[in-house]
GROMACS .gro file of C-alpha atoms in nm:
model
  204
    1MET     CA    1   0.000   0.000   0.000
    2ASN     CA    2   0.167   0.326  -0.112
    3LEU     CA    3   0.171   0.648   0.092
    4GLU     CA    4  -0.103   0.821  -0.106
    5GLU     CA    5  -0.346   0.533  -0.061
    6THR     CA    6  -0.253   0.496   0.307
    7LEU     CA    7  -0.318   0.867   0.374
    8TYR     CA    8  -0.653   0.845   0.196
    9ARG     CA    9  -0.755   0.548   0.409
   10ILE     CA   10  -0.634   0.716   0.731
   11HIS     CA   11  -0.872   1.008   0.680
   12HIS     CA   12  -1.172   0.822   0.532
   13GLU     CA   13  -1.249   0.564   0.804
   14LYS     CA   14  -1.101   0.280   0.597
   15LEU     CA   15  -0.875  -0.004   0.712
   16TYR     CA   16  -0.502   0.040   0.664
   17TYR     CA   17  -0.175  -0.102   0.791
   18CYS     CA   18   0.061   0.106   1.007
   19ASP     CA   19   0.380  -0.016   0.837
   20ASN     CA   20   0.442   0.245   0.566
   21GLU     CA   21   0.801   0.362   0.607
   22GLU     CA   22   0.740   0.711   0.465
   23LEU     CA   23   0.445   0.755   0.699
   24MET     CA   24   0.646   0.646   1.003
   25LYS     CA   25   0.930   0.882   0.907
   26GLU     CA   26   0.688   1.175   0.888
   27GLN     CA   27   0.529   1.077   1.218
   28GLY     CA   28   0.874   1.064   1.376
   29LYS     CA   29   0.934   1.435   1.300
   30TYR     CA   30   0.627   1.531   1.503
   31LEU     CA   31   0.708   1.294   1.785
   32ASP     CA   32   1.054   1.453   1.812
   33MET     CA   33   0.890   1.796   1.847
   34LEU     CA   34   0.653   1.655   2.107
   35PHE     CA   35   0.949   1.518   2.303
   36THR     CA   36   1.112   1.862   2.298
   37TYR     CA   37   0.786   2.028   2.412
   38ASN     CA   38   0.766   1.794   2.711
   39GLN     CA   39   1.124   1.875   2.813
   40LEU     CA   40   1.083   2.253   2.812
   41PRO     CA   41   1.030   2.413   3.156
   42PRO     CA   42   0.722   2.627   3.223
   43SER     CA   43   0.941   2.940   3.213
   44LYS     CA   44   0.994   2.882   2.838
   45GLY     CA   45   0.635   2.977   2.757
   46GLU     CA   46   0.711   3.153   2.428
   47GLU     CA   47   0.921   2.862   2.303
   48LYS     CA   48   0.647   2.619   2.397
   49LYS     CA   49   0.387   2.828   2.219
   50ALA     CA   50   0.599   2.847   1.902
   51LEU     CA   51   0.652   2.472   1.908
   52LEU     CA   52   0.279   2.403   1.938
   53LYS     CA   53   0.226   2.618   1.625
   54LYS     CA   54   0.463   2.387   1.437
   55MET     CA   55   0.319   2.068   1.580
   56PHE     CA   56  -0.057   2.128   1.545
   57GLY     CA   57  -0.268   2.140   1.232
   58ARG     CA   58  -0.399   2.466   1.380
   59ILE     CA   59  -0.382   2.615   1.727
   60GLY     CA   60  -0.544   2.944   1.828
   61ASP     CA   61  -0.447   3.222   2.065
   62ASN     CA   62  -0.401   3.181   2.441
   63CYS     CA   63  -0.385   2.802   2.439
   64TYR     CA   64  -0.179   2.609   2.694
   65ILE     CA   65  -0.116   2.237   2.732
   66GLU     CA   66   0.045   2.123   3.055
   67THR     CA   67   0.320   1.863   3.043
   68PRO     CA   68   0.343   1.576   3.016
   69PHE     CA   69   0.136   1.574   2.698
   70HIS     CA   70   0.110   1.278   2.461
   71ALA     CA   71  -0.011   1.253   2.101
   72ASN     CA   72   0.032   0.984   1.835
   73TRP     CA   73   0.114   1.250   1.576
   74GLY     CA   74   0.228   1.526   1.810
   75GLY     CA   75  -0.087   1.725   1.729
   76LYS     CA   76  -0.045   1.724   1.348
   77ASN     CA   77  -0.411   1.628   1.297
   78VAL     CA   78  -0.546   1.851   1.577
   79TYR     CA   79  -0.730   2.174   1.498
   80MET     CA   80  -0.772   2.382   1.813
   81GLY     CA   81  -0.948   2.715   1.863
   82ASP     CA   82  -0.867   3.003   2.100
   83HIS     CA   83  -0.844   2.997   2.481
   84VAL     CA   84  -0.805   2.623   2.530
   85TYR     CA   85  -0.649   2.488   2.849
   86ALA     CA   86  -0.551   2.124   2.895
   87ASN     CA   87  -0.428   1.993   3.228
   88PHE     CA   88  -0.161   1.728   3.291
   89ASN     CA   89  -0.141   1.402   3.092
   90LEU     CA   90  -0.363   1.492   2.797
   91VAL     CA   91  -0.357   1.205   2.546
   92LEU     CA   92  -0.455   1.275   2.186
   93VAL     CA   93  -0.475   0.970   1.965
   94ASP     CA   94  -0.467   1.199   1.663
   95ASP     CA   95  -0.432   0.947   1.382
   96ALA     CA   96  -0.731   1.128   1.228
   97VAL     CA   97  -0.868   1.478   1.279
   98ILE     CA   98  -0.950   1.606   1.626
   99GLU     CA   99  -1.135   1.940   1.628
  100ILE     CA  100  -1.146   2.142   1.952
  101GLY     CA  101  -1.340   2.470   1.963
  102ASP     CA  102  -1.282   2.793   2.157
  103ASN     CA  103  -1.287   2.828   2.537
  104VAL     CA  104  -1.252   2.458   2.606
  105MET     CA  105  -1.127   2.326   2.942
  106ILE     CA  106  -0.977   1.978   2.963
  107GLY     CA  107  -0.904   1.816   3.299
  108PRO     CA  108  -0.606   1.594   3.386
  109ASN     CA  109  -0.566   1.247   3.233
  110VAL     CA  110  -0.817   1.300   2.952
  111VAL     CA  111  -0.802   1.088   2.635
  112LEU     CA  112  -0.941   1.197   2.297
  113CYS     CA  113  -0.911   0.896   2.068
  114THR     CA  114  -0.964   0.869   1.689
  115GLY     CA  115  -0.783   0.540   1.629
  116THR     CA  116  -0.936   0.195   1.663
  117HIS     CA  117  -0.894  -0.160   1.532
  118PRO     CA  118  -1.111  -0.429   1.370
  119VAL     CA  119  -1.246  -0.714   1.580
  120SER     CA  120  -1.077  -0.971   1.355
  121PRO     CA  121  -0.775  -1.125   1.537
  122ARG     CA  122  -0.616  -1.196   1.198
  123LEU     CA  123  -0.624  -0.828   1.098
  124ARG     CA  124  -0.519  -0.706   1.443
  125ALA     CA  125  -0.215  -0.936   1.428
  126LYS     CA  126  -0.117  -0.749   1.110
  127GLU     CA  127  -0.164  -0.413   1.290
  128ALA     CA  128  -0.470  -0.312   1.088
  129GLN     CA  129  -0.636   0.010   1.202
  130TYR     CA  130  -0.906   0.257   1.105
  131ASN     CA  131  -0.988   0.603   1.237
  132LYS     CA  132  -1.297   0.811   1.313
  133PRO     CA  133  -1.269   1.187   1.379
  134VAL     CA  134  -1.353   1.348   1.713
  135LYS     CA  135  -1.507   1.693   1.757
  136VAL     CA  136  -1.528   1.895   2.081
  137GLY     CA  137  -1.748   2.205   2.054
  138SER     CA  138  -1.669   2.551   2.188
  139GLY     CA  139  -1.729   2.609   2.559
  140VAL     CA  140  -1.699   2.241   2.653
  141TRP     CA  141  -1.550   2.130   2.985
  142ILE     CA  142  -1.418   1.773   3.001
  143GLY     CA  143  -1.355   1.645   3.353
  144ALA     CA  144  -1.054   1.449   3.478
  145ASN     CA  145  -0.997   1.093   3.355
  146ALA     CA  146  -1.265   1.112   3.086
  147MET     CA  147  -1.224   0.916   2.763
  148VAL     CA  148  -1.377   1.034   2.435
  149MET     CA  149  -1.396   0.747   2.188
  150PRO     CA  150  -1.357   0.744   1.806
  151GLY     CA  151  -1.627   0.919   1.604
  152VAL     CA  152  -1.778   1.115   1.895
  153THR     CA  153  -1.897   1.478   1.875
  154ILE     CA  154  -1.955   1.679   2.194
  155GLY     CA  155  -2.188   1.975   2.146
  156GLU     CA  156  -2.093   2.326   2.251
  157ASN     CA  157  -2.103   2.433   2.618
  158SER     CA  158  -2.162   2.081   2.746
  159ILE     CA  159  -1.989   1.935   3.052
  160ILE     CA  160  -1.850   1.582   3.055
  161GLY     CA  161  -1.816   1.453   3.412
  162ALA     CA  162  -1.494   1.312   3.553
  163GLY     CA  163  -1.426   0.947   3.471
  164SER     CA  164  -1.678   0.931   3.188
  165VAL     CA  165  -1.639   0.708   2.884
  166VAL     CA  166  -1.803   0.890   2.594
  167THR     CA  167  -1.906   0.636   2.331
  168LYS     CA  168  -2.183   0.833   2.156
  169ASP     CA  169  -2.247   1.194   2.053
  170ILE     CA  170  -2.343   1.435   2.330
  171PRO     CA  171  -2.574   1.730   2.243
  172ALA     CA  172  -2.500   2.094   2.318
  173ASN     CA  173  -2.575   2.262   2.652
  174VAL     CA  174  -2.604   1.954   2.873
  175ILE     CA  175  -2.428   1.792   3.168
  176ALA     CA  176  -2.338   1.430   3.094
  177PHE     CA  177  -2.142   1.167   3.282
  178GLY     CA  178  -2.097   0.796   3.341
  179ASN     CA  179  -1.974   0.482   3.171
  180PRO     CA  180  -2.118   0.484   2.916
  181CYS     CA  181  -2.165   0.862   2.929
  182LYS     CA  182  -2.531   0.972   2.937
  183VAL     CA  183  -2.705   1.308   2.959
  184TYR     CA  184  -2.803   1.401   3.315
  185ARG     CA  185  -2.967   1.738   3.258
  186GLU     CA  186  -2.969   2.052   3.044
  187ILE     CA  187  -2.774   2.365   3.130
  188THR     CA  188  -3.037   2.636   3.196
  189GLU     CA  189  -3.072   3.001   3.296
  190GLU     CA  190  -3.068   2.889   3.661
  191ASP     CA  191  -2.702   2.801   3.612
  192GLU     CA  192  -2.636   3.173   3.556
  193LYS     CA  193  -2.779   3.244   3.903
  194TYR     CA  194  -2.631   2.968   4.119
  195TYR     CA  195  -2.314   2.760   4.147
  196ASP     CA  196  -2.237   2.461   4.369
  197LYS     CA  197  -2.606   2.379   4.415
  198ASP     CA  198  -2.762   2.681   4.594
  199LYS     CA  199  -2.476   2.935   4.621
  200LEU     CA  200  -2.552   3.266   4.453
  201ILE     CA  201  -2.314   3.380   4.181
  202ASP     CA  202  -2.176   3.709   4.316
  203ILE     CA  203  -1.931   3.805   4.038
  204LYS     CA  204  -1.991   3.924   3.683
   0.00000   0.00000   0.00000
């Protein structure tokens, strides 16, 4: 399977094998940059920011990813908006496209995964894979230790509770949690009046 066909299959949810030498060489360039990013101290903020610009498909303004940070392609297939914060141990299985909107908060130990494998033991033994893109809408908050599985879209402003395993699309403006993740309730105007159950919001 040549590189052109492999790349087509990678981004069109088709089976492919992960043994193309040209592909692995290209991937290695991004993994080297990722290694460098993880070694830079927090005081090297401008260097880290510049490196993310090289690594990611797109990254907006005022984004910060704590280290350690892990990604199959170092962020090459990640398209991130403005004002995104990701806490420690973010894992992006970015074999296919991951879209992240503006003003997104990501807790520690979160996994966003596009890559998966066929059930067939014969094909898995040959390292067969296929990918399904992941989309996280603007204003989303993903709690610690959550896992977002291949093909999932999370609608804007929604909250994914800590420890959730998100196997299906989640609509906009809801709170959802669990394994598998399910909608608990909608986010309403009352949430602009109170926080932490019955405490009045006293700041603008």
